[in-house]
Coordinates of C-alpha atoms in Angstrom, one line a residue:
M48 CA 36.2 9.4 -15.4
T49 CA 33.8 7.9 -12.8
D50 CA 31.2 10.0 -11.0
K51 CA 30.8 9.1 -7.4
F52 CA 27.5 8.8 -5.6
D53 CA 26.3 7.8 -2.1
L54 CA 23.4 5.9 -3.9
V55 CA 22.9 4.8 -7.4
V56 CA 19.3 3.7 -8.3
I57 CA 18.6 1.6 -11.4
G58 CA 14.9 1.9 -12.3
G59 CA 12.5 4.8 -12.3
G60 CA 9.3 3.1 -11.1
V61 CA 7.8 3.7 -7.7
G62 CA 10.5 1.9 -5.7
G63 CA 13.3 3.8 -7.4
L64 CA 11.5 7.2 -7.3
V65 CA 10.6 7.0 -3.6
T66 CA 14.1 5.9 -2.6
S67 CA 16.0 8.4 -4.7
S68 CA 13.8 11.4 -3.8
V69 CA 13.9 10.8 -0.1
A70 CA 17.6 10.0 0.0
A71 CA 18.5 13.1 -2.0
Q72 CA 16.3 15.4 0.1
L73 CA 18.0 14.1 3.2
G74 CA 21.5 15.0 1.8
L75 CA 22.8 12.0 0.0
K76 CA 24.3 12.4 -3.5
V77 CA 21.9 10.3 -5.7
A78 CA 21.8 9.1 -9.3
L79 CA 18.7 7.6 -10.8
I80 CA 18.9 5.6 -14.1
E81 CA 15.9 4.9 -16.2
R82 CA 16.0 3.1 -19.6
D83 CA 12.6 4.2 -20.9
D84 CA 11.8 7.7 -22.1
N85 CA 9.7 8.6 -19.0
L86 CA 9.8 8.0 -15.3
G87 CA 6.9 6.2 -13.6
G88 CA 7.6 2.6 -14.4
D89 CA 5.2 -0.2 -15.4
C90 CA 2.5 0.9 -13.0
L91 CA 1.9 4.3 -14.5
H92 CA 2.4 3.5 -18.2
Y93 CA 1.2 -0.2 -18.6
G94 CA -0.3 -1.4 -15.3
C95 CA -2.2 0.1 -12.4
V96 CA -3.2 3.5 -13.8
P97 CA -4.2 2.6 -17.4
S98 CA -6.0 -0.6 -16.3
K99 CA -8.0 1.1 -13.6
T100 CA -9.0 3.8 -16.1
L101 CA -10.1 1.2 -18.6
I102 CA -12.0 -0.6 -15.9
R103 CA -13.9 2.6 -15.1
S104 CA -14.9 3.0 -18.7
A105 CA -16.0 -0.6 -18.8
E106 CA -18.0 -0.1 -15.6
V107 CA -19.8 2.9 -17.2
A108 CA -20.6 0.8 -20.3
H109 CA -21.9 -2.0 -18.0
L110 CA -24.1 0.4 -16.1
A111 CA -25.5 1.8 -19.3
G112 CA -26.5 -1.8 -20.3
E113 CA -28.1 -2.3 -16.9
A114 CA -29.8 1.1 -16.7
K115 CA -33.3 -0.2 -17.0
R116 CA -32.9 -2.1 -13.7
Y117 CA -32.6 1.3 -12.1
G118 CA -35.5 2.9 -13.9
V119 CA -33.3 4.8 -16.4
D120 CA -33.4 4.7 -20.2
A121 CA -29.8 4.8 -21.6
S122 CA -30.5 3.5 -25.0
S123 CA -27.2 4.2 -26.7
G124 CA -24.7 1.8 -25.4
A125 CA -22.2 2.1 -28.2
T126 CA -18.5 1.8 -27.3
D127 CA -15.7 3.6 -29.1
L128 CA -12.5 1.9 -28.0
G129 CA -10.4 4.7 -29.5
K130 CA -12.0 7.3 -27.3
V131 CA -11.8 5.0 -24.3
M132 CA -8.0 4.7 -24.9
D133 CA -7.7 8.4 -25.4
R134 CA -9.1 8.9 -21.9
V135 CA -6.6 6.3 -20.6
A136 CA -3.8 8.3 -22.2
E137 CA -5.1 11.6 -20.7
V138 CA -5.2 10.1 -17.2
V139 CA -1.7 8.7 -17.6
A140 CA -0.4 12.0 -18.8
G141 CA -2.0 13.8 -15.9
I142 CA -0.3 11.6 -13.4
Q143 CA 3.0 11.7 -15.4
K144 CA 3.4 15.3 -14.4
H145 CA 4.1 14.2 -10.8
D146 CA 6.9 12.1 -12.2
D147 CA 8.6 14.8 -14.2
P148 CA 12.4 14.4 -14.3
D149 CA 12.9 18.1 -13.4
R150 CA 10.9 17.6 -10.2
F151 CA 13.4 15.0 -9.1
R152 CA 16.3 17.0 -10.3
S153 CA 15.0 19.8 -8.0
Y154 CA 15.5 17.4 -5.1
G155 CA 19.1 16.9 -6.1
V156 CA 18.7 13.6 -8.0
D157 CA 20.9 13.2 -11.0
V158 CA 18.4 11.7 -13.5
I159 CA 20.0 9.8 -16.3
F160 CA 18.1 8.1 -19.2
G161 CA 19.7 5.0 -20.6
E162 CA 20.4 1.4 -20.0
G163 CA 22.3 0.7 -16.8
R164 CA 24.6 -2.4 -16.5
F165 CA 27.1 -3.4 -13.8
V166 CA 30.8 -3.1 -14.5
D167 CA 31.6 -4.4 -11.0
A168 CA 30.0 -4.5 -7.6
H169 CA 30.3 -0.7 -7.2
T170 CA 30.2 0.6 -10.7
V171 CA 27.3 1.0 -13.1
A172 CA 27.8 2.0 -16.8
V173 CA 25.2 4.0 -18.7
G174 CA 26.5 4.5 -22.2
D175 CA 30.0 6.0 -21.9
R176 CA 29.3 7.2 -18.4
R177 CA 30.5 5.4 -15.3
L178 CA 28.8 5.8 -11.9
Y179 CA 30.3 4.6 -8.7
G180 CA 27.8 3.9 -6.0
R181 CA 28.6 3.4 -2.3
R182 CA 25.2 1.8 -2.2
I183 CA 23.2 0.6 -5.2
L184 CA 19.5 -0.1 -5.5
I185 CA 18.0 -2.3 -8.3
A186 CA 14.4 -1.4 -9.0
T187 CA 14.0 -2.5 -12.6
G188 CA 10.6 -4.2 -12.3
S189 CA 9.2 -6.9 -14.5
R190 CA 7.7 -7.6 -17.9
P191 CA 5.1 -9.9 -19.3
A192 CA 6.1 -13.6 -19.5
V193 CA 5.1 -15.1 -22.8
P194 CA 4.5 -18.9 -22.7
P195 CA 6.4 -21.0 -25.3
V196 CA 3.2 -22.0 -27.2
P197 CA 3.9 -23.1 -30.8
G198 CA 2.7 -20.3 -33.1
L199 CA 2.2 -17.7 -30.4
A200 CA 5.4 -15.8 -31.2
E201 CA 4.2 -15.4 -34.8
A202 CA 0.8 -14.1 -33.7
D203 CA 0.2 -10.4 -33.2
Y204 CA -0.7 -10.9 -29.5
W205 CA -1.3 -8.2 -27.0
T206 CA 0.2 -7.8 -23.5
N207 CA -0.4 -5.2 -20.9
E208 CA 2.3 -3.2 -22.6
T209 CA 0.5 -2.9 -25.9
V210 CA -3.2 -3.3 -25.1
F211 CA -3.7 0.3 -24.1
Q212 CA -2.6 1.5 -27.6
Q213 CA -5.4 -0.4 -29.4
R214 CA -8.2 1.4 -31.2
E215 CA -10.6 -1.3 -32.4
L216 CA -12.6 -3.6 -30.1
P217 CA -12.2 -7.2 -31.1
E218 CA -15.4 -9.2 -31.6
R219 CA -13.8 -12.3 -29.9
L220 CA -10.8 -12.2 -27.5
A221 CA -8.8 -14.9 -25.9
V222 CA -7.1 -14.1 -22.6
L223 CA -4.2 -16.4 -21.7
G224 CA -4.1 -16.4 -17.9
G225 CA -6.6 -16.2 -15.1
G226 CA -4.6 -14.1 -12.7
P227 CA -5.3 -10.5 -11.7
I228 CA -4.2 -8.8 -14.9
G229 CA -5.9 -11.3 -17.1
L230 CA -9.2 -11.2 -15.2
E231 CA -9.3 -7.4 -14.9
L232 CA -8.7 -6.9 -18.7
A233 CA -11.0 -9.8 -19.6
Q234 CA -13.9 -8.4 -17.8
S235 CA -13.2 -4.9 -19.1
F236 CA -13.3 -6.0 -22.7
S237 CA -16.3 -8.2 -22.1
R238 CA -18.2 -5.2 -20.6
L239 CA -17.1 -3.0 -23.6
G240 CA -18.6 -5.5 -26.0
S241 CA -16.2 -8.3 -26.8
Q242 CA -16.8 -12.0 -26.5
V243 CA -14.1 -13.1 -24.1
A244 CA -12.6 -16.5 -23.2
V245 CA -10.2 -16.8 -20.3
I246 CA -7.9 -19.8 -20.4
E247 CA -6.1 -20.8 -17.2
M248 CA -3.8 -23.8 -16.8
A249 CA -4.5 -24.1 -13.0
D250 CA -7.7 -25.7 -11.8
R251 CA -9.1 -22.4 -10.7
I252 CA -8.6 -18.7 -11.3
L253 CA -6.5 -16.6 -8.9
P254 CA -4.7 -19.7 -7.4
R255 CA -3.2 -17.5 -4.6
E256 CA -6.6 -16.6 -3.2
D257 CA -9.0 -18.5 -1.0
P258 CA -10.7 -21.2 -3.1
E259 CA -14.1 -20.6 -1.6
I260 CA -13.8 -16.9 -2.8
T261 CA -12.4 -17.6 -6.2
A262 CA -15.2 -20.1 -6.9
E263 CA -17.7 -17.4 -6.1
L264 CA -15.9 -14.9 -8.3
A265 CA -15.8 -17.3 -11.2
R266 CA -19.5 -17.8 -10.9
L267 CA -20.2 -14.1 -10.9
L268 CA -17.9 -13.5 -13.9
A269 CA -19.5 -16.4 -15.8
D270 CA -22.9 -14.9 -15.1
E271 CA -21.7 -11.7 -16.8
G272 CA -20.9 -13.8 -19.9
L273 CA -17.2 -14.6 -19.6
D274 CA -16.1 -18.0 -20.8
I275 CA -13.7 -19.2 -18.1
R276 CA -11.8 -22.4 -18.9
T277 CA -9.7 -23.6 -16.0
G278 CA -7.4 -26.6 -16.1
T279 CA -6.8 -25.8 -19.8
A280 CA -3.6 -25.3 -21.7
V281 CA -3.1 -23.7 -25.1
T282 CA -1.0 -26.1 -27.1
A283 CA -0.9 -24.3 -30.5
V284 CA -1.8 -21.1 -32.2
E285 CA -2.3 -20.7 -35.9
G286 CA -3.8 -18.0 -38.2
H287 CA -7.4 -18.7 -39.2
D288 CA -10.0 -16.7 -41.1
G289 CA -8.5 -13.3 -40.4
G290 CA -7.8 -14.1 -36.7
Y291 CA -6.4 -17.0 -34.8
R292 CA -7.3 -20.6 -34.0
L293 CA -6.2 -21.8 -30.6
T294 CA -5.8 -25.5 -29.8
C295 CA -6.8 -26.0 -26.1
R296 CA -6.2 -29.1 -24.1
R297 CA -8.2 -30.1 -21.1
G298 CA -7.3 -33.5 -19.7
D299 CA -6.9 -35.7 -22.8
A300 CA -9.2 -33.8 -25.0
D301 CA -8.4 -31.1 -27.5
Q302 CA -10.8 -28.4 -28.7
H303 CA -10.4 -25.4 -30.9
L304 CA -11.2 -21.8 -30.1
D305 CA -11.4 -19.2 -32.9
V306 CA -10.8 -15.6 -31.9
H307 CA -9.8 -12.3 -33.5
R308 CA -7.2 -11.2 -30.9
I309 CA -5.1 -12.8 -28.2
L310 CA -4.1 -11.1 -24.9
V311 CA -1.2 -12.8 -23.0
A312 CA -1.5 -12.3 -19.2
A313 CA 0.3 -15.5 -18.1
G314 CA 2.5 -14.1 -15.4
R315 CA 5.6 -11.8 -15.1
Q316 CA 9.3 -12.2 -15.4
P317 CA 11.9 -9.9 -13.6
N318 CA 13.9 -7.4 -15.7
T319 CA 17.4 -8.7 -14.9
D320 CA 18.7 -9.9 -18.3
T321 CA 20.4 -6.6 -19.3
L322 CA 21.9 -5.7 -16.0
A323 CA 25.1 -7.9 -16.2
L324 CA 24.5 -9.0 -12.6
E325 CA 27.2 -11.5 -12.9
N326 CA 29.8 -8.7 -13.0
A327 CA 28.7 -7.7 -9.5
G328 CA 28.3 -11.2 -8.2
I329 CA 24.5 -10.8 -7.5
E330 CA 22.6 -14.0 -7.1
V331 CA 19.3 -14.7 -8.8
D332 CA 16.7 -17.5 -8.8
K333 CA 13.6 -18.2 -10.9
S334 CA 11.7 -15.5 -9.1
G335 CA 14.4 -12.8 -9.6
I336 CA 17.1 -11.3 -7.5
T337 CA 17.4 -12.9 -4.1
V338 CA 17.2 -10.6 -1.1
D339 CA 17.1 -10.8 2.6
A340 CA 14.5 -9.2 4.9
R341 CA 16.5 -5.9 4.8
M342 CA 16.2 -6.0 1.0
R343 CA 19.9 -6.7 0.6
T344 CA 21.1 -8.9 -2.3
S345 CA 23.9 -11.4 -1.9
V346 CA 26.2 -8.4 -2.2
K347 CA 25.3 -6.6 0.9
H348 CA 25.7 -3.0 -0.3
I349 CA 23.4 -3.7 -3.2
F350 CA 19.7 -3.7 -2.6
A351 CA 16.6 -4.6 -4.6
V352 CA 12.9 -3.8 -4.4
G353 CA 9.7 -4.4 -6.3
D354 CA 8.9 -6.9 -9.0
V355 CA 12.6 -7.6 -9.7
C356 CA 12.8 -9.5 -6.4
G357 CA 9.3 -10.1 -5.2
P358 CA 7.7 -11.6 -3.2
Y359 CA 4.5 -9.7 -4.3
P360 CA 4.2 -7.9 -7.6
F361 CA 2.3 -4.8 -6.4
T362 CA 3.2 -1.1 -6.5
H363 CA 2.4 -0.6 -2.9
V364 CA 4.8 -3.5 -2.0
A365 CA 7.6 -1.8 -3.9
E366 CA 6.9 1.5 -2.1
Y367 CA 6.9 -0.3 1.3
Q368 CA 10.2 -2.0 0.4
A369 CA 11.6 1.3 -0.6
G370 CA 10.9 2.5 3.0
V371 CA 12.9 -0.5 4.3
V372 CA 15.8 0.5 2.0
I373 CA 15.7 4.1 3.2
A374 CA 15.8 3.0 6.8
N375 CA 18.9 0.9 6.1
V376 CA 20.8 3.1 3.7
V377 CA 19.9 6.6 4.8
F378 CA 19.3 6.1 8.6
K379 CA 21.6 3.1 9.1
L380 CA 18.8 1.2 10.8
P381 CA 18.5 -2.6 10.4
K382 CA 14.8 -2.5 9.4
R383 CA 13.3 -5.7 8.0
A384 CA 10.4 -6.2 5.7
N385 CA 7.3 -7.9 7.2
Y386 CA 4.6 -9.0 4.9
R387 CA 2.2 -10.4 7.6
V388 CA -0.3 -7.5 7.0
M389 CA 0.1 -6.8 3.3
P390 CA -3.1 -6.2 1.4
W391 CA -3.7 -6.6 -2.3
V392 CA -6.7 -6.2 -4.6
T393 CA -7.9 -7.7 -7.8
Y394 CA -10.0 -5.0 -9.5
T395 CA -12.7 -7.2 -11.0
A396 CA -16.4 -6.4 -10.4
P397 CA -16.9 -7.3 -7.6
E398 CA -13.4 -6.4 -6.3
L399 CA -11.5 -9.1 -4.5
A400 CA -9.3 -7.8 -1.7
H401 CA -7.2 -9.8 0.7
V402 CA -4.9 -9.5 3.7
G403 CA -3.1 -12.0 5.9
M404 CA -3.7 -15.7 5.9
T405 CA -6.4 -17.7 4.1
E406 CA -8.4 -20.2 6.1
E407 CA -6.5 -23.0 4.4
A408 CA -3.1 -21.5 5.3
A409 CA -4.1 -20.8 8.8
R410 CA -5.3 -24.4 9.5
A411 CA -2.1 -25.7 7.8
A412 CA -0.1 -23.6 10.2
G413 CA -1.8 -25.3 13.1
H414 CA -4.1 -22.4 14.2
Q415 CA -7.4 -23.2 15.8
V416 CA -9.5 -20.8 13.8
E417 CA -13.1 -19.5 13.7
V418 CA -14.4 -18.4 10.4
A419 CA -17.0 -15.6 10.0
R420 CA -18.8 -15.0 6.8
F421 CA -21.3 -12.3 5.8
R422 CA -22.8 -11.8 2.4
F423 CA -23.4 -8.5 0.7
S424 CA -26.9 -9.6 -0.2
D425 CA -27.7 -9.0 3.5
V426 CA -26.2 -5.5 3.5
D427 CA -28.7 -2.8 3.0
R428 CA -26.4 -0.4 1.1
A429 CA -25.4 -3.2 -1.3
L430 CA -29.1 -3.9 -1.9
A431 CA -29.8 -0.2 -2.6
E432 CA -26.9 -0.1 -5.1
G433 CA -27.9 -3.3 -6.8
S434 CA -24.4 -4.8 -6.1
T435 CA -25.1 -7.8 -3.9
G436 CA -22.6 -10.4 -5.2
G437 CA -19.9 -11.6 -2.9
L438 CA -19.1 -11.8 0.8
L439 CA -16.7 -10.9 3.6
K440 CA -14.7 -13.8 5.1
L441 CA -12.8 -13.4 8.3
V442 CA -10.3 -16.0 9.7
V443 CA -10.0 -15.5 13.4
H444 CA -7.7 -17.0 16.1
R445 CA -8.1 -16.1 19.8
K446 CA -10.3 -13.2 18.9
R447 CA -7.8 -11.6 16.6
I448 CA -7.9 -11.5 12.8
L449 CA -5.4 -13.7 11.0
G450 CA -6.7 -13.0 7.6
A451 CA -9.6 -11.4 5.7
T452 CA -11.0 -11.5 2.2
V453 CA -13.6 -9.1 0.8
L454 CA -15.3 -10.1 -2.4
G455 CA -17.8 -7.3 -3.1
P456 CA -18.5 -3.7 -4.2
H457 CA -15.6 -1.4 -3.3
G458 CA -13.7 -4.4 -1.7
G459 CA -10.4 -2.6 -2.2
E460 CA -11.6 0.3 0.0
L461 CA -13.3 -1.9 2.6
I462 CA -10.2 -4.1 3.3
H463 CA -8.3 -1.3 5.0
E464 CA -10.3 -1.2 8.2
L465 CA -9.3 -4.9 8.6
V466 CA -5.7 -4.1 7.7
L467 CA -5.6 -1.5 10.5
A468 CA -7.2 -3.9 12.9
M469 CA -4.6 -6.6 12.1
Q470 CA -1.7 -4.1 12.2
A471 CA -2.8 -2.8 15.6
G472 CA -3.6 -6.3 16.9
V473 CA -7.0 -5.3 18.2
K474 CA -9.5 -8.0 19.1
I475 CA -12.6 -8.5 16.9
G476 CA -14.8 -7.1 19.7
H477 CA -13.5 -3.6 18.9
L478 CA -14.9 -4.0 15.3
S479 CA -18.2 -5.1 16.8
G480 CA -18.3 -2.2 19.2
A481 CA -17.4 0.4 16.7
V482 CA -20.4 2.3 15.3
H483 CA -20.6 2.1 11.6
A484 CA -22.8 4.7 9.8
Y485 CA -26.0 3.4 8.2
P486 CA -26.3 2.7 5.4
T487 CA -22.7 2.0 4.4
L488 CA -21.0 -1.0 2.9
A489 CA -18.6 -1.0 5.9
Q490 CA -21.4 -2.3 8.1
I491 CA -20.4 -5.7 6.8
H492 CA -17.4 -5.7 9.1
R493 CA -19.5 -5.4 12.2
R494 CA -22.1 -7.8 10.9
A495 CA -19.5 -10.5 10.1
V496 CA -18.0 -10.3 13.6
N497 CA -21.3 -10.4 15.3
T498 CA -22.0 -13.8 13.7
L499 CA -19.2 -15.2 15.9
Y500 CA -21.0 -14.0 19.0
A501 CA -24.5 -14.9 18.0
D502 CA -24.5 -18.5 19.3
K503 CA -23.2 -17.4 22.7
L504 CA -25.4 -14.3 22.9
Y505 CA -28.7 -16.2 22.3
S506 CA -27.7 -19.4 24.2
P507 CA -29.8 -20.9 27.0
G508 CA -27.2 -19.7 29.5
T509 CA -27.5 -16.1 28.4
R510 CA -31.3 -16.3 28.5
R511 CA -31.1 -17.7 32.1
L512 CA -28.8 -14.8 33.0
V513 CA -31.2 -12.2 31.6
G514 CA -34.1 -13.8 33.5
W515 CA -32.2 -13.8 36.7
L516 CA -31.3 -10.1 36.3
H517 CA -34.9 -9.1 35.7
R518 CA -36.0 -11.0 38.8
L519 CA -33.3 -9.6 41.0
L520 CA -33.3 -6.0 39.9
P521 CA -36.3 -3.7 39.7

């Protein structure tokens, strides 16, 4: 017997949870399939939540080590990784309550735990059960990609799915990958007391970001003690002296790196291999399931959101895409995804937040741009807090912001004023004219914009105008 639903959702992360709960509360008959033991997805259990909790503990450890700068004696800087991870688990458990299956059942969602696979374009099997979906949503997320390095498979390496279960701090740690996950975890372990080397194949960390900004971040991380090796590939891993020896190649030269543990953060791969997509005729490429702007797959009544389809592997992107699906499936509106004003944040210290186009991308697109820069070392609040590394960079075309990058304290919070400005299409003069409370970090927005007006404001022509006004008017 086959149970019939208006919507079958495969995957209980944020994309699946948002879509299923809204659809059910608006009257659709909805089934939600999750293969793990709990709802919440990678973000809650292995990603955003545990990593940010770990980052906070690492920040406290770092502040303790820097306490004398602030006139405070915090002599005991000992780190107990087990207790750090206990706190991580407590925070995850606290948030897990919001994703309790019974909560979604109370909305009318039929929550089913098990592995879902396509039987045909309308039918999904979960064990012996068959579910017919008039519409189907795939929101199965992604998992760590493990590079095919000889010897790595035999090593007891960590990924983001296992690192938060660890209890002992390694003396030396190698992180394979200089992307957001790798850098956040690398800095955290460094601040907690490990010697950390980051190995990145590309010629710079965070290749998606503005190269001017990533160069600044790399310098700041190196100043903290991270060993960052770009343009470097790991070609072999072997057991050595109770740990591991990595053979690293840069150019034509090989060198060895001896560590106690290895953390793999070399990208993500979509979770599609167990879905039997071929039974439904769903097309995929190297990035995952192919979708159009309405989040429809090649089979138009089947949708996909989140990491399984891209283009950006962030929880807030999956939530945004879920809204697009809700518009199309529930309200029958042909809404399309638009990523022009989509922010993201790498939670290093300082944080790197970005929205829109980089300077390089804007110029490549043919825009005549102005670039405003302002450093946190010239912001009074940053000076007071002792967090002066980094800058704000604005890319402006015809007095409107095309893109912005904040590298600095609380950059992930500061970016949203610029997101709103871009979304509303306001001219930069509105940022300059808005009063920002003193002393706040947000003053950097106004200061950066004002640099674009400085040359005109203090030009000879303006001085002549002021002189004329004072002669003419009493």
